[in-house]
Every structure is written in structure tokens, then in C-alpha cells.
JSON list of C-alpha atoms in Angstrom, two decimals:
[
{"chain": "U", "resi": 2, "resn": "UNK", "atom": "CA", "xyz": [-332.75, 41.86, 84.71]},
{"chain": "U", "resi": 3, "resn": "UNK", "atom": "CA", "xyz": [-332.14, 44.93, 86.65]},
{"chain": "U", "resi": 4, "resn": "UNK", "atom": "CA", "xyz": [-331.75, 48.32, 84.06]},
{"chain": "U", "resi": 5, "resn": "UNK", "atom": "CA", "xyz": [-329.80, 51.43, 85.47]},
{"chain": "U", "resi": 6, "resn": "UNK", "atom": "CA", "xyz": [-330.88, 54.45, 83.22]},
{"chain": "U", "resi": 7, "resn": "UNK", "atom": "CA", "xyz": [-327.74, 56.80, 83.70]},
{"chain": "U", "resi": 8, "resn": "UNK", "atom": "CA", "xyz": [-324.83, 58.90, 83.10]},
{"chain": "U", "resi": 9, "resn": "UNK", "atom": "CA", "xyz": [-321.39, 56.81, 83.05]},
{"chain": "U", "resi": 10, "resn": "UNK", "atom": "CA", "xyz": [-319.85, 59.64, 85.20]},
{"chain": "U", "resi": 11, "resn": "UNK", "atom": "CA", "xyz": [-322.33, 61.00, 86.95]},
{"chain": "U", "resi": 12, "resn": "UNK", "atom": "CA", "xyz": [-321.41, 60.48, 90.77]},
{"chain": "U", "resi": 13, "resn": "UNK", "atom": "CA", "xyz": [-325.43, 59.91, 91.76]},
{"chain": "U", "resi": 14, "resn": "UNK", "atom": "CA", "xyz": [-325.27, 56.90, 89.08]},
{"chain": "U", "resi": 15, "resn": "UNK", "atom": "CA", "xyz": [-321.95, 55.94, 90.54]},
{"chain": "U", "resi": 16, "resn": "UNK", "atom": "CA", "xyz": [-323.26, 55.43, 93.72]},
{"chain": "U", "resi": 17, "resn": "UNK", "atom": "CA", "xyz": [-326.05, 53.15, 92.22]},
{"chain": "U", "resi": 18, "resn": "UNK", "atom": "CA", "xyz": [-323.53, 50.96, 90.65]},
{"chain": "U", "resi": 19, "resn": "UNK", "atom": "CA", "xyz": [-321.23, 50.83, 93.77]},
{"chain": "U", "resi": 20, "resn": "UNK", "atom": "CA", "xyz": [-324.27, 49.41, 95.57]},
{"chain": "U", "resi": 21, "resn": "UNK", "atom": "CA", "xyz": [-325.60, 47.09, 92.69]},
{"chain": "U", "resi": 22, "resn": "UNK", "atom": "CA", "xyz": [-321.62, 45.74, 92.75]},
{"chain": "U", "resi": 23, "resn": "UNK", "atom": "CA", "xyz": [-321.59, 45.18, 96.42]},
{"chain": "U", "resi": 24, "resn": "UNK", "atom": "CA", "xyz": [-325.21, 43.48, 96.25]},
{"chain": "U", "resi": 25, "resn": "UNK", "atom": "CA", "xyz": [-323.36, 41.26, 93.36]},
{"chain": "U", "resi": 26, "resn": "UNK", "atom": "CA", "xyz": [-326.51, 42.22, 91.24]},
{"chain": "U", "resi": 27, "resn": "UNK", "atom": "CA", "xyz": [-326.53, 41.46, 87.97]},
{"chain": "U", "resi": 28, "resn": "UNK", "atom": "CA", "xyz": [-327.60, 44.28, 85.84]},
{"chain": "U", "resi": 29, "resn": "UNK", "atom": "CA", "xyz": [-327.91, 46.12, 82.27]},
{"chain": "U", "resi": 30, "resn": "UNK", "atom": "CA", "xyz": [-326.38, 50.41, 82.59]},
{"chain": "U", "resi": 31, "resn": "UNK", "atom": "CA", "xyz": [-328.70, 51.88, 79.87]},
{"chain": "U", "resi": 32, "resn": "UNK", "atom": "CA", "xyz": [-326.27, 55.56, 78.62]},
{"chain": "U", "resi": 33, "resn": "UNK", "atom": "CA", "xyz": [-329.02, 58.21, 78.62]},
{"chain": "U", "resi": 34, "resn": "UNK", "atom": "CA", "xyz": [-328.62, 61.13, 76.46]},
{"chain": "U", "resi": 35, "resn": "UNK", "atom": "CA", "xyz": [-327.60, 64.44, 77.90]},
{"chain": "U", "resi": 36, "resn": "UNK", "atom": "CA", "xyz": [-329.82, 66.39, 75.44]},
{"chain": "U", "resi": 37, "resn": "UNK", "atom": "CA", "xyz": [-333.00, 66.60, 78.07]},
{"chain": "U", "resi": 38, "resn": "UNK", "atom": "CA", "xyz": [-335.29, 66.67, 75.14]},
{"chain": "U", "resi": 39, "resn": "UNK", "atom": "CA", "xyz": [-334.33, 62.83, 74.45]},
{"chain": "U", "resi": 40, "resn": "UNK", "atom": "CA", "xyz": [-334.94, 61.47, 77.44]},
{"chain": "U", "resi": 41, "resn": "UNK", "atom": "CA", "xyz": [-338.82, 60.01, 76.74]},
{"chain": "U", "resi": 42, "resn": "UNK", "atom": "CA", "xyz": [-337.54, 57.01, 77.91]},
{"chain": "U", "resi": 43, "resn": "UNK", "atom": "CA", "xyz": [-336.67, 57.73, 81.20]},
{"chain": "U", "resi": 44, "resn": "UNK", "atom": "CA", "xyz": [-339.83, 60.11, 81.41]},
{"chain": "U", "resi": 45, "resn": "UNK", "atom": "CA", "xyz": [-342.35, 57.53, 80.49]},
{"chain": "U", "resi": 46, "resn": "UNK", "atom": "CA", "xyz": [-340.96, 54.84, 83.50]},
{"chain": "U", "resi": 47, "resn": "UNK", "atom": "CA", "xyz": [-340.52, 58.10, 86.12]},
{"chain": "U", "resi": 48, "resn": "UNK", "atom": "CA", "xyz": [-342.07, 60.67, 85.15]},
{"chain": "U", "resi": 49, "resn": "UNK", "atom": "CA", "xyz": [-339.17, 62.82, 85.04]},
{"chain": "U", "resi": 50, "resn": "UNK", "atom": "CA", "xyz": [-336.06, 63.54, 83.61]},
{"chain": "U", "resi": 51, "resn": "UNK", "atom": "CA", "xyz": [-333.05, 63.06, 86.06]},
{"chain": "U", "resi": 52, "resn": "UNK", "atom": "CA", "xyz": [-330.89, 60.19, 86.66]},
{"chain": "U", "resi": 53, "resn": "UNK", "atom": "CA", "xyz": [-330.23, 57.57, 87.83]},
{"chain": "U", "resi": 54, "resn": "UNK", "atom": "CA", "xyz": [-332.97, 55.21, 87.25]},
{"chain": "U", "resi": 55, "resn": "UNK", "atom": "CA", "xyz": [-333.46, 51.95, 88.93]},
{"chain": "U", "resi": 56, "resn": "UNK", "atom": "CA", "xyz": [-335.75, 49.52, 86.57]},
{"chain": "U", "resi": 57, "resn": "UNK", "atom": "CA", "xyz": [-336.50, 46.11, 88.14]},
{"chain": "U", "resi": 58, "resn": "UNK", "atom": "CA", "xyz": [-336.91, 42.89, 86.46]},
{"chain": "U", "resi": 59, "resn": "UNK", "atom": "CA", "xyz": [-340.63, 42.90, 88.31]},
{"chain": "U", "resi": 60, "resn": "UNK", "atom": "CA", "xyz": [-341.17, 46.18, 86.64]},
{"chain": "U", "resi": 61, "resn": "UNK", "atom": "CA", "xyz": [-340.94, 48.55, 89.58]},
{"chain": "U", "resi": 62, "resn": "UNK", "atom": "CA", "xyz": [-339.56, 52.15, 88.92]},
{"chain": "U", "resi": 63, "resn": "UNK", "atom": "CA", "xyz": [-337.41, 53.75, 90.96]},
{"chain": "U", "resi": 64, "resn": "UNK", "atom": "CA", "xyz": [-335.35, 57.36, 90.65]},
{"chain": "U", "resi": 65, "resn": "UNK", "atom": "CA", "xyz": [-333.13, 59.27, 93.29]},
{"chain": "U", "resi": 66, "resn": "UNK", "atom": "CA", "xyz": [-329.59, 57.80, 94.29]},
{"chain": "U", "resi": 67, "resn": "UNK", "atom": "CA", "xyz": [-330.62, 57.53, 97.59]},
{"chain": "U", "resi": 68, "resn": "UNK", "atom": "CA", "xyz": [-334.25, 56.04, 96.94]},
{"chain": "U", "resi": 69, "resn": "UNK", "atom": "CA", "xyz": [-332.91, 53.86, 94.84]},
{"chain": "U", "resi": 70, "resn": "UNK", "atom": "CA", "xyz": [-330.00, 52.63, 97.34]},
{"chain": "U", "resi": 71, "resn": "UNK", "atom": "CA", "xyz": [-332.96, 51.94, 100.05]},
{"chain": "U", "resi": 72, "resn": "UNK", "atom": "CA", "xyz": [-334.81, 49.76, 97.31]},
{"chain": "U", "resi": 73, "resn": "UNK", "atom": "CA", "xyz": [-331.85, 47.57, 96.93]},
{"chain": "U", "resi": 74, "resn": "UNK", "atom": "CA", "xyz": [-330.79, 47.25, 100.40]},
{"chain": "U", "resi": 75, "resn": "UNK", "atom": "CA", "xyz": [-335.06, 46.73, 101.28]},
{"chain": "U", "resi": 76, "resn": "UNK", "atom": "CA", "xyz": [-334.94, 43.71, 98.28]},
{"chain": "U", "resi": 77, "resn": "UNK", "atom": "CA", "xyz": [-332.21, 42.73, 97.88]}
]
């Protein structure tokens, strides 16, 4: 299953879940915290801190809004 690493109202993760809605994508939202320093999760898939964060059932890691809207329309 897809996993969206995010903020509930961030708009970038917004965006994300607009398009995973209108793909009818099935899909897990994973609440990251906003302390920075708690974020290992999100740094070990993307090497960064930021959200949103696209994880694929496959495994593939993807971060940016707009990267992440490309991925979806390119698979899916």
C-alpha cells in the first residue's frame, strides 16, 4: 500500500492527497512530527526532512509535491 509521510494541513501534502483521491488510490497518510529532530523516519527513506513523502508499495521513495504528482500520473 501506498504511505504519504505528511502534515494533515500542509497545502504541499494536500495536493498529494487531492491527486491520490482523483487516481482513486488507495493509501495509508502517516502524521509526521513537526519537531524536525523526530523525523528519522522520513530521513532514512529520503534523505531529508520535508514533506510530503510518497512511499510505494514497490518500495520506491519519492519527496516534492510536484515530483511526487509526476510519479503518480507516470504509474498510475
Amino acid at each position: 500500500m501506498i504511505k504519504l509521510y505528511q502534515f494533515e494541513t500542509c497545502p504541499f501534502c494536500i495536493k498529494v492527497r487531492k491527486k491520490l483521491d482523483e487516481l482513486n488510490l488507495n493509501y495509508e497518510t502517516v502524521e509526521v512530527s513537526r519537531d524536525r529532530a523526530k523525523r528519522t523516519k522520513i530521513k532514512e527513506l529520503s534523505g531529508q526532512i520535508k514533506v510530503p513523502v510518497l512511499e510505494d508499495s514497490d518500495g520506491t521513495v519519492v519527496y516534492d509535491s510536484s515530483r511526487i504528482v509526476e510519479y503518480l500520473e507516470d504509474n498510475y
